[in-house]
mmCIF file with all atom_site columns, C-alpha atoms in Angstrom:
data_model
loop_
_atom_site.group_PDB
_atom_site.id
_atom_site.type_symbol
_atom_site.label_atom_id
_atom_site.label_alt_id
_atom_site.label_comp_id
_atom_site.label_asym_id
_atom_site.label_entity_id
_atom_site.label_seq_id
_atom_site.pdbx_PDB_ins_code
_atom_site.Cartn_x
_atom_site.Cartn_y
_atom_site.Cartn_z
_atom_site.occupancy
_atom_site.B_iso_or_equiv
_atom_site.pdbx_formal_charge
_atom_site.auth_seq_id
_atom_site.auth_comp_id
_atom_site.auth_asym_id
_atom_site.auth_atom_id
_atom_site.pdbx_PDB_model_num
ATOM 1   C CA . ALA L 1 1   ? -3.120  -27.810 -17.772 1.00 0.00 ? 24  ALA L CA 1
ATOM 2   C CA . VAL L 1 2   ? -2.429  -24.992 -15.331 1.00 0.00 ? 25  VAL L CA 1
ATOM 3   C CA . HIS L 1 3   ? -0.127  -23.268 -17.785 1.00 0.00 ? 26  HIS L CA 1
ATOM 4   C CA . ARG L 1 4   ? -2.747  -23.642 -20.533 1.00 0.00 ? 27  ARG L CA 1
ATOM 5   C CA . TYR L 1 5   ? -5.398  -22.323 -18.157 1.00 0.00 ? 28  TYR L CA 1
ATOM 6   C CA . PHE L 1 6   ? -3.338  -19.192 -17.465 1.00 0.00 ? 29  PHE L CA 1
ATOM 7   C CA . ASP L 1 7   ? -2.358  -18.537 -21.066 1.00 0.00 ? 30  ASP L CA 1
ATOM 8   C CA . GLY L 1 8   ? -5.886  -18.992 -22.335 1.00 0.00 ? 31  GLY L CA 1
ATOM 9   C CA . THR L 1 9   ? -5.357  -22.169 -24.399 1.00 0.00 ? 32  THR L CA 1
ATOM 10  C CA . ALA L 1 10  ? -6.973  -24.658 -21.999 1.00 0.00 ? 33  ALA L CA 1
ATOM 11  C CA . ASN L 1 11  ? -9.768  -26.625 -23.601 1.00 0.00 ? 34  ASN L CA 1
ATOM 12  C CA . LEU L 1 12  ? -13.346 -26.517 -22.291 1.00 0.00 ? 35  LEU L CA 1
ATOM 13  C CA . LEU L 1 13  ? -12.941 -29.672 -20.210 1.00 0.00 ? 36  LEU L CA 1
ATOM 14  C CA . GLU L 1 14  ? -9.745  -28.384 -18.573 1.00 0.00 ? 37  GLU L CA 1
ATOM 15  C CA . ARG L 1 15  ? -11.399 -25.030 -17.750 1.00 0.00 ? 38  ARG L CA 1
ATOM 16  C CA . TRP L 1 16  ? -14.478 -26.811 -16.407 1.00 0.00 ? 39  TRP L CA 1
ATOM 17  C CA . ARG L 1 17  ? -12.381 -29.097 -14.155 1.00 0.00 ? 40  ARG L CA 1
ATOM 18  C CA . THR L 1 18  ? -10.303 -26.280 -12.729 1.00 0.00 ? 41  THR L CA 1
ATOM 19  C CA . ASP L 1 19  ? -11.177 -25.407 -9.171  1.00 0.00 ? 42  ASP L CA 1
ATOM 20  C CA . ASN L 1 20  ? -10.491 -21.662 -9.064  1.00 0.00 ? 43  ASN L CA 1
ATOM 21  C CA . LYS L 1 21  ? -10.291 -21.536 -5.236  1.00 0.00 ? 44  LYS L CA 1
ATOM 22  C CA . ALA L 1 22  ? -7.788  -24.412 -5.057  1.00 0.00 ? 45  ALA L CA 1
ATOM 23  C CA . LEU L 1 23  ? -5.814  -22.982 -7.963  1.00 0.00 ? 46  LEU L CA 1
ATOM 24  C CA . SER L 1 24  ? -5.563  -19.545 -6.352  1.00 0.00 ? 47  SER L CA 1
ATOM 25  C CA . GLU L 1 25  ? -4.475  -21.109 -3.036  1.00 0.00 ? 48  GLU L CA 1
ATOM 26  C CA . LYS L 1 26  ? -1.823  -23.278 -4.698  1.00 0.00 ? 49  LYS L CA 1
ATOM 27  C CA . THR L 1 27  ? -0.657  -20.346 -6.814  1.00 0.00 ? 50  THR L CA 1
ATOM 28  C CA . ALA L 1 28  ? -0.329  -18.124 -3.723  1.00 0.00 ? 51  ALA L CA 1
ATOM 29  C CA . GLU L 1 29  ? 1.510   -20.852 -1.834  1.00 0.00 ? 52  GLU L CA 1
ATOM 30  C CA . GLU L 1 30  ? 3.960   -21.313 -4.685  1.00 0.00 ? 53  GLU L CA 1
ATOM 31  C CA . VAL L 1 31  ? 4.567   -17.540 -5.009  1.00 0.00 ? 54  VAL L CA 1
ATOM 32  C CA . TYR L 1 32  ? 5.187   -17.137 -1.274  1.00 0.00 ? 55  TYR L CA 1
ATOM 33  C CA . GLU L 1 33  ? 7.517   -20.160 -1.181  1.00 0.00 ? 56  GLU L CA 1
ATOM 34  C CA . LEU L 1 34  ? 9.517   -18.783 -4.087  1.00 0.00 ? 57  LEU L CA 1
ATOM 35  C CA . ALA L 1 35  ? 9.597   -15.308 -2.512  1.00 0.00 ? 58  ALA L CA 1
ATOM 36  C CA . LEU L 1 36  ? 11.057  -16.837 0.668   1.00 0.00 ? 59  LEU L CA 1
ATOM 37  C CA . LYS L 1 37  ? 13.946  -18.249 -1.353  1.00 0.00 ? 60  LYS L CA 1
ATOM 38  C CA . GLY L 1 38  ? 14.898  -14.653 -2.158  1.00 0.00 ? 61  GLY L CA 1
ATOM 39  C CA . ASN L 1 39  ? 16.665  -13.216 -5.172  1.00 0.00 ? 62  ASN L CA 1
ATOM 40  C CA . VAL L 1 40  ? 13.962  -14.543 -7.502  1.00 0.00 ? 63  VAL L CA 1
ATOM 41  C CA . VAL L 1 41  ? 12.158  -13.046 -10.474 1.00 0.00 ? 64  VAL L CA 1
ATOM 42  C CA . LEU L 1 42  ? 8.517   -14.050 -10.864 1.00 0.00 ? 65  LEU L CA 1
ATOM 43  C CA . ARG L 1 43  ? 6.602   -13.325 -14.048 1.00 0.00 ? 66  ARG L CA 1
ATOM 44  C CA . GLY L 1 44  ? 2.849   -13.159 -13.672 1.00 0.00 ? 67  GLY L CA 1
ATOM 45  C CA . TRP L 1 45  ? 0.923   -15.715 -11.615 1.00 0.00 ? 68  TRP L CA 1
ATOM 46  C CA . GLY L 1 46  ? -0.585  -12.942 -9.506  1.00 0.00 ? 69  GLY L CA 1
ATOM 47  C CA . ALA L 1 47  ? 2.748   -12.171 -7.847  1.00 0.00 ? 70  ALA L CA 1
ATOM 48  C CA . PRO L 1 48  ? 2.267   -8.353  -7.975  1.00 0.00 ? 71  PRO L CA 1
ATOM 49  C CA . PHE L 1 49  ? -1.061  -8.749  -6.180  1.00 0.00 ? 72  PHE L CA 1
ATOM 50  C CA . LEU L 1 50  ? 0.136   -11.357 -3.683  1.00 0.00 ? 73  LEU L CA 1
ATOM 51  C CA . LEU L 1 51  ? 3.324   -9.475  -2.814  1.00 0.00 ? 74  LEU L CA 1
ATOM 52  C CA . ARG L 1 52  ? 1.838   -5.954  -3.007  1.00 0.00 ? 75  ARG L CA 1
ATOM 53  C CA . ASP L 1 53  ? 2.370   -5.197  0.667   1.00 0.00 ? 76  ASP L CA 1
ATOM 54  C CA . ILE L 1 54  ? 5.762   -6.869  1.060   1.00 0.00 ? 77  ILE L CA 1
ATOM 55  C CA . PRO L 1 55  ? 8.166   -3.907  1.355   1.00 0.00 ? 78  PRO L CA 1
ATOM 56  C CA . HIS L 1 56  ? 11.161  -5.525  -0.312  1.00 0.00 ? 79  HIS L CA 1
ATOM 57  C CA . ALA L 1 57  ? 9.259   -7.043  -3.253  1.00 0.00 ? 80  ALA L CA 1
ATOM 58  C CA . ILE L 1 58  ? 9.699   -5.029  -6.411  1.00 0.00 ? 81  ILE L CA 1
ATOM 59  C CA . SER L 1 59  ? 6.787   -5.410  -8.785  1.00 0.00 ? 82  SER L CA 1
ATOM 60  C CA . VAL L 1 60  ? 7.437   -3.977  -12.219 1.00 0.00 ? 83  VAL L CA 1
ATOM 61  C CA . ARG L 1 61  ? 4.951   -3.732  -15.043 1.00 0.00 ? 84  ARG L CA 1
ATOM 62  C CA . ILE L 1 62  ? 6.548   -3.860  -18.468 1.00 0.00 ? 85  ILE L CA 1
ATOM 63  C CA . CYS L 1 63  ? 4.342   -2.494  -21.230 1.00 0.00 ? 86  CYS L CA 1
ATOM 64  C CA . ALA L 1 64  ? 4.615   -1.408  -24.852 1.00 0.00 ? 87  ALA L CA 1
ATOM 65  C CA . PRO L 1 65  ? 2.346   0.273   -27.405 1.00 0.00 ? 88  PRO L CA 1
ATOM 66  C CA . MET L 1 66  ? 0.206   -2.139  -29.417 1.00 0.00 ? 89  MET L CA 1
ATOM 67  C CA . ALA L 1 67  ? 2.172   -1.472  -32.610 1.00 0.00 ? 90  ALA L CA 1
ATOM 68  C CA . ALA L 1 68  ? 5.410   -2.466  -30.923 1.00 0.00 ? 91  ALA L CA 1
ATOM 69  C CA . ARG L 1 69  ? 3.850   -5.611  -29.483 1.00 0.00 ? 92  ARG L CA 1
ATOM 70  C CA . GLN L 1 70  ? 2.431   -6.564  -32.902 1.00 0.00 ? 93  GLN L CA 1
ATOM 71  C CA . GLN L 1 71  ? 5.794   -5.975  -34.563 1.00 0.00 ? 94  GLN L CA 1
ATOM 72  C CA . ALA L 1 72  ? 7.541   -8.184  -31.990 1.00 0.00 ? 95  ALA L CA 1
ATOM 73  C CA . LEU L 1 73  ? 5.156   -11.106 -32.487 1.00 0.00 ? 96  LEU L CA 1
ATOM 74  C CA . VAL L 1 74  ? 5.457   -10.891 -36.269 1.00 0.00 ? 97  VAL L CA 1
ATOM 75  C CA . ALA L 1 75  ? 9.276   -10.656 -36.058 1.00 0.00 ? 98  ALA L CA 1
ATOM 76  C CA . ARG L 1 76  ? 9.375   -13.736 -33.794 1.00 0.00 ? 99  ARG L CA 1
ATOM 77  C CA . GLY L 1 77  ? 7.202   -15.685 -36.229 1.00 0.00 ? 100 GLY L CA 1
ATOM 78  C CA . LEU L 1 78  ? 4.367   -16.016 -33.722 1.00 0.00 ? 101 LEU L CA 1
ATOM 79  C CA . ALA L 1 79  ? 1.890   -14.185 -35.962 1.00 0.00 ? 102 ALA L CA 1
ATOM 80  C CA . ALA L 1 80  ? 1.597   -13.914 -39.738 1.00 0.00 ? 103 ALA L CA 1
ATOM 81  C CA . ASP L 1 81  ? 0.779   -10.218 -39.776 1.00 0.00 ? 104 ASP L CA 1
ATOM 82  C CA . PRO L 1 82  ? -0.025  -7.275  -37.468 1.00 0.00 ? 105 PRO L CA 1
ATOM 83  C CA . ALA L 1 83  ? -3.758  -8.021  -37.483 1.00 0.00 ? 106 ALA L CA 1
ATOM 84  C CA . ALA L 1 84  ? -3.206  -11.635 -36.393 1.00 0.00 ? 107 ALA L CA 1
ATOM 85  C CA . ALA L 1 85  ? -0.731  -10.391 -33.771 1.00 0.00 ? 108 ALA L CA 1
ATOM 86  C CA . GLN L 1 86  ? -3.258  -7.937  -32.415 1.00 0.00 ? 109 GLN L CA 1
ATOM 87  C CA . THR L 1 87  ? -5.871  -10.716 -32.105 1.00 0.00 ? 110 THR L CA 1
ATOM 88  C CA . LEU L 1 88  ? -3.366  -12.823 -30.141 1.00 0.00 ? 111 LEU L CA 1
ATOM 89  C CA . ILE L 1 89  ? -2.379  -9.911  -27.929 1.00 0.00 ? 112 ILE L CA 1
ATOM 90  C CA . LEU L 1 90  ? -5.949  -8.909  -27.126 1.00 0.00 ? 113 LEU L CA 1
ATOM 91  C CA . ARG L 1 91  ? -6.874  -12.521 -26.320 1.00 0.00 ? 114 ARG L CA 1
ATOM 92  C CA . GLN L 1 92  ? -3.818  -12.944 -24.050 1.00 0.00 ? 115 GLN L CA 1
ATOM 93  C CA . ASP L 1 93  ? -4.512  -9.637  -22.271 1.00 0.00 ? 116 ASP L CA 1
ATOM 94  C CA . ALA L 1 94  ? -8.159  -10.560 -21.741 1.00 0.00 ? 117 ALA L CA 1
ATOM 95  C CA . THR L 1 95  ? -7.181  -14.045 -20.481 1.00 0.00 ? 118 THR L CA 1
ATOM 96  C CA . ASN L 1 96  ? -4.685  -12.588 -18.029 1.00 0.00 ? 119 ASN L CA 1
ATOM 97  C CA . ASP L 1 97  ? -7.133  -10.034 -16.713 1.00 0.00 ? 120 ASP L CA 1
ATOM 98  C CA . ALA L 1 98  ? -9.907  -12.658 -16.350 1.00 0.00 ? 121 ALA L CA 1
ATOM 99  C CA . ALA L 1 99  ? -7.538  -14.992 -14.488 1.00 0.00 ? 122 ALA L CA 1
ATOM 100 C CA . MET L 1 100 ? -6.591  -12.219 -12.030 1.00 0.00 ? 123 MET L CA 1
ATOM 101 C CA . ARG L 1 101 ? -10.278 -11.469 -11.447 1.00 0.00 ? 124 ARG L CA 1
ATOM 102 C CA . ARG L 1 102 ? -11.255 -15.127 -11.045 1.00 0.00 ? 125 ARG L CA 1
ATOM 103 C CA . LEU L 1 103 ? -8.360  -16.191 -8.868  1.00 0.00 ? 126 LEU L CA 1
ATOM 104 C CA . PHE L 1 104 ? -7.661  -13.134 -6.790  1.00 0.00 ? 127 PHE L CA 1
ATOM 105 C CA . GLY L 1 105 ? -10.676 -10.839 -7.258  1.00 0.00 ? 128 GLY L CA 1
ATOM 106 C CA . THR L 1 106 ? -8.513  -8.016  -8.522  1.00 0.00 ? 129 THR L CA 1
ATOM 107 C CA . ASP L 1 107 ? -7.899  -6.037  -11.676 1.00 0.00 ? 130 ASP L CA 1
ATOM 108 C CA . GLY L 1 108 ? -4.610  -7.145  -13.221 1.00 0.00 ? 131 GLY L CA 1
ATOM 109 C CA . MET L 1 109 ? -4.179  -3.639  -14.613 1.00 0.00 ? 132 MET L CA 1
ATOM 110 C CA . ASP L 1 110 ? -4.330  -1.968  -11.180 1.00 0.00 ? 133 ASP L CA 1
ATOM 111 C CA . MET L 1 111 ? -1.143  0.095   -11.292 1.00 0.00 ? 134 MET L CA 1
ATOM 112 C CA . SER L 1 112 ? -1.114  0.488   -7.481  1.00 0.00 ? 135 SER L CA 1
ATOM 113 C CA . MET L 1 113 ? 0.369   -3.030  -7.252  1.00 0.00 ? 136 MET L CA 1
ATOM 114 C CA . PHE L 1 114 ? 3.509   -1.963  -9.031  1.00 0.00 ? 137 PHE L CA 1
ATOM 115 C CA . ALA L 1 115 ? 6.518   -0.033  -7.775  1.00 0.00 ? 138 ALA L CA 1
ATOM 116 C CA . MET L 1 116 ? 7.394   0.912   -11.324 1.00 0.00 ? 139 MET L CA 1
ATOM 117 C CA . VAL L 1 117 ? 5.860   0.818   -14.797 1.00 0.00 ? 140 VAL L CA 1
ATOM 118 C CA . LEU L 1 118 ? 8.254   0.759   -17.757 1.00 0.00 ? 141 LEU L CA 1
ATOM 119 C CA . ASN L 1 119 ? 7.283   1.317   -21.381 1.00 0.00 ? 142 ASN L CA 1
ATOM 120 C CA . THR L 1 120 ? 9.554   -0.476  -23.853 1.00 0.00 ? 143 THR L CA 1
ATOM 121 C CA . GLY L 1 121 ? 8.105   1.687   -26.605 1.00 0.00 ? 144 GLY L CA 1
ATOM 122 C CA . ARG L 1 122 ? 9.983   4.607   -25.031 1.00 0.00 ? 145 ARG L CA 1
ATOM 123 C CA . LEU L 1 123 ? 12.859  2.883   -23.185 1.00 0.00 ? 146 LEU L CA 1
ATOM 124 C CA . SER L 1 124 ? 15.337  0.355   -24.407 1.00 0.00 ? 147 SER L CA 1
ATOM 125 C CA . VAL L 1 125 ? 15.649  -3.010  -22.677 1.00 0.00 ? 148 VAL L CA 1
ATOM 126 C CA . GLU L 1 126 ? 18.980  -1.810  -21.279 1.00 0.00 ? 149 GLU L CA 1
ATOM 127 C CA . GLN L 1 127 ? 17.363  1.354   -19.864 1.00 0.00 ? 150 GLN L CA 1
ATOM 128 C CA . CYS L 1 128 ? 14.596  -0.683  -18.290 1.00 0.00 ? 151 CYS L CA 1
ATOM 129 C CA . ALA L 1 129 ? 17.128  -3.045  -16.728 1.00 0.00 ? 152 ALA L CA 1
ATOM 130 C CA . ALA L 1 130 ? 19.096  -0.088  -15.385 1.00 0.00 ? 153 ALA L CA 1
ATOM 131 C CA . HIS L 1 131 ? 15.973  1.433   -13.784 1.00 0.00 ? 154 HIS L CA 1
ATOM 132 C CA . ILE L 1 132 ? 15.088  -1.878  -12.147 1.00 0.00 ? 155 ILE L CA 1
ATOM 133 C CA . ALA L 1 133 ? 18.680  -2.371  -10.907 1.00 0.00 ? 156 ALA L CA 1
ATOM 134 C CA . THR L 1 134 ? 18.638  1.163   -9.381  1.00 0.00 ? 157 THR L CA 1
ATOM 135 C CA . LEU L 1 135 ? 15.379  0.392   -7.585  1.00 0.00 ? 158 LEU L CA 1
ATOM 136 C CA . ALA L 1 136 ? 16.683  -3.000  -6.388  1.00 0.00 ? 159 ALA L CA 1
ATOM 137 C CA . ALA L 1 137 ? 19.760  -1.292  -4.912  1.00 0.00 ? 160 ALA L CA 1
ATOM 138 C CA . ASP L 1 138 ? 17.647  1.197   -2.956  1.00 0.00 ? 161 ASP L CA 1
ATOM 139 C CA . PRO L 1 139 ? 17.627  0.506   0.819   1.00 0.00 ? 162 PRO L CA 1
ATOM 140 C CA . ALA L 1 140 ? 13.842  0.615   0.862   1.00 0.00 ? 163 ALA L CA 1
ATOM 141 C CA . PHE L 1 141 ? 13.751  -2.533  -1.263  1.00 0.00 ? 164 PHE L CA 1
ATOM 142 C CA . GLN L 1 142 ? 16.237  -4.573  0.738   1.00 0.00 ? 165 GLN L CA 1
ATOM 143 C CA . GLU L 1 143 ? 15.005  -7.717  2.456   1.00 0.00 ? 166 GLU L CA 1
ATOM 144 C CA . THR L 1 144 ? 15.126  -7.531  6.228   1.00 0.00 ? 167 THR L CA 1
ATOM 145 C CA . ALA L 1 145 ? 14.178  -9.983  8.934   1.00 0.00 ? 168 ALA L CA 1
ATOM 146 C CA . GLN L 1 146 ? 10.916  -8.072  9.321   1.00 0.00 ? 169 GLN L CA 1
ATOM 147 C CA . THR L 1 147 ? 10.003  -8.072  5.620   1.00 0.00 ? 170 THR L CA 1
ATOM 148 C CA . ARG L 1 148 ? 10.911  -11.761 5.347   1.00 0.00 ? 171 ARG L CA 1
ATOM 149 C CA . ARG L 1 149 ? 8.689   -12.466 8.360   1.00 0.00 ? 172 ARG L CA 1
ATOM 150 C CA . ALA L 1 150 ? 5.837   -10.733 6.490   1.00 0.00 ? 173 ALA L CA 1
ATOM 151 C CA . VAL L 1 151 ? 6.143   -13.288 3.666   1.00 0.00 ? 174 VAL L CA 1
ATOM 152 C CA . GLU L 1 152 ? 6.381   -16.146 6.176   1.00 0.00 ? 175 GLU L CA 1
ATOM 153 C CA . ASP L 1 153 ? 3.257   -14.882 7.929   1.00 0.00 ? 176 ASP L CA 1
ATOM 154 C CA . LYS L 1 154 ? 1.342   -14.777 4.606   1.00 0.00 ? 177 LYS L CA 1
ATOM 155 C CA . LEU L 1 155 ? 2.377   -18.337 3.832   1.00 0.00 ? 178 LEU L CA 1
ATOM 156 C CA . ALA L 1 156 ? 1.424   -19.518 7.325   1.00 0.00 ? 179 ALA L CA 1
ATOM 157 C CA . LEU L 1 157 ? -1.947  -17.746 7.095   1.00 0.00 ? 180 LEU L CA 1
ATOM 158 C CA . LEU L 1 158 ? -2.658  -19.408 3.772   1.00 0.00 ? 181 LEU L CA 1
ATOM 159 C CA . ARG L 1 159 ? -1.738  -22.864 5.061   1.00 0.00 ? 182 ARG L CA 1
ATOM 160 C CA . VAL L 1 160 ? -3.751  -22.535 8.304   1.00 0.00 ? 183 VAL L CA 1
ATOM 161 C CA . GLN L 1 161 ? -6.812  -21.334 6.394   1.00 0.00 ? 184 GLN L CA 1
ATOM 162 C CA . ALA L 1 162 ? -6.491  -24.263 3.995   1.00 0.00 ? 185 ALA L CA 1
ATOM 163 C CA . ALA L 1 163 ? -6.198  -26.722 6.910   1.00 0.00 ? 186 ALA L CA 1
ATOM 164 C CA . ILE L 1 164 ? -9.308  -25.298 8.557   1.00 0.00 ? 187 ILE L CA 1
ATOM 165 C CA . GLU L 1 165 ? -11.277 -25.511 5.348   1.00 0.00 ? 188 GLU L CA 1
ATOM 166 C CA . LYS L 1 166 ? -10.085 -29.060 4.744   1.00 0.00 ? 189 LYS L CA 1
ATOM 167 C CA . ARG L 1 167 ? -11.120 -30.112 8.260   1.00 0.00 ? 190 ARG L CA 1
ATOM 168 C CA . PHE L 1 168 ? -14.336 -28.149 8.721   1.00 0.00 ? 191 PHE L CA 1
ATOM 169 C CA . GLY L 1 169 ? -15.396 -27.134 5.190   1.00 0.00 ? 192 GLY L CA 1
ATOM 170 C CA . THR L 1 170 ? -16.055 -23.712 3.781   1.00 0.00 ? 193 THR L CA 1
ATOM 171 C CA . ASP L 1 171 ? -19.610 -23.085 4.962   1.00 0.00 ? 194 ASP L CA 1
ATOM 172 C CA . ARG L 1 172 ? -19.247 -20.057 7.226   1.00 0.00 ? 195 ARG L CA 1
ATOM 173 C CA . ARG L 1 173 ? -22.638 -20.759 8.876   1.00 0.00 ? 196 ARG L CA 1
ATOM 174 C CA . PHE L 1 174 ? -21.056 -23.704 10.710  1.00 0.00 ? 197 PHE L CA 1
ATOM 175 C CA . THR L 1 175 ? -17.479 -22.656 11.173  1.00 0.00 ? 198 THR L CA 1
ATOM 176 C CA . GLN L 1 176 ? -16.613 -19.095 11.902  1.00 0.00 ? 199 GLN L CA 1
ATOM 177 C CA . ILE L 1 177 ? -12.900 -19.264 12.546  1.00 0.00 ? 200 ILE L CA 1
ATOM 178 C CA . ASP L 1 178 ? -10.826 -16.205 11.812  1.00 0.00 ? 201 ASP L CA 1
ATOM 179 C CA . VAL L 1 179 ? -7.088  -16.558 11.497  1.00 0.00 ? 202 VAL L CA 1
ATOM 180 C CA . GLU L 1 180 ? -4.446  -13.948 12.151  1.00 0.00 ? 203 GLU L CA 1
ATOM 181 C CA . VAL L 1 181 ? -0.704  -14.459 11.811  1.00 0.00 ? 204 VAL L CA 1
ATOM 182 C CA . VAL L 1 182 ? 1.658   -11.830 13.201  1.00 0.00 ? 205 VAL L CA 1
ATOM 183 C CA . ASN L 1 183 ? 5.371   -12.405 13.615  1.00 0.00 ? 206 ASN L CA 1
ATOM 184 C CA . GLY L 1 184 ? 4.966   -16.158 13.361  1.00 0.00 ? 207 GLY L CA 1
ATOM 185 C CA . ARG L 1 185 ? 2.219   -16.328 15.974  1.00 0.00 ? 208 ARG L CA 1
ATOM 186 C CA . VAL L 1 186 ? -1.063  -17.791 14.782  1.00 0.00 ? 209 VAL L CA 1
ATOM 187 C CA . THR L 1 187 ? -4.246  -16.666 16.519  1.00 0.00 ? 210 THR L CA 1
ATOM 188 C CA . LEU L 1 188 ? -7.564  -18.390 15.906  1.00 0.00 ? 211 LEU L CA 1
ATOM 189 C CA . THR L 1 189 ? -10.796 -16.739 16.995  1.00 0.00 ? 212 THR L CA 1
ATOM 190 C CA . GLY L 1 190 ? -14.424 -17.664 16.573  1.00 0.00 ? 213 GLY L CA 1
ATOM 191 C CA . ARG L 1 191 ? -16.181 -20.974 16.829  1.00 0.00 ? 214 ARG L CA 1
#
């Protein structure tokens, strides 16, 4: 159901039953847990937004002109003709953008989340891979104890906030607890 929700094929009942807040929290938790494993490639799921301020995380946006995307879908047998392919592409793009807005309150097309944008209409797959490999080899994108700690802090923050909400609810009129996690130390302030 979650996969269908993200790809825009979830039925009305599945969409109605989906708790966006819980889904965004679980998605973030999964992304941070995977990021902590290291040497992982994540496609979508809000990873560019969630990892945007993690220095060693390389977020790459791969794009192509509409005609190239249409041709690829038709060639793969996923659409009967370019017009049908365009309909599928536009629906998928709108679904992805809506999911980013609903779950994370951000524009999925915000290029500031990405270290690099590659256009497969102008570059071959091999060239794109070479550019990504060059970036991955750069010292600025190497995981360090400090950058790993940043991911651990994000995961701890998420889990502490979820525990507080589970225990005290989400009504800020009654519980005003702010959470800060720095270098593994959790600080709670408020009432």
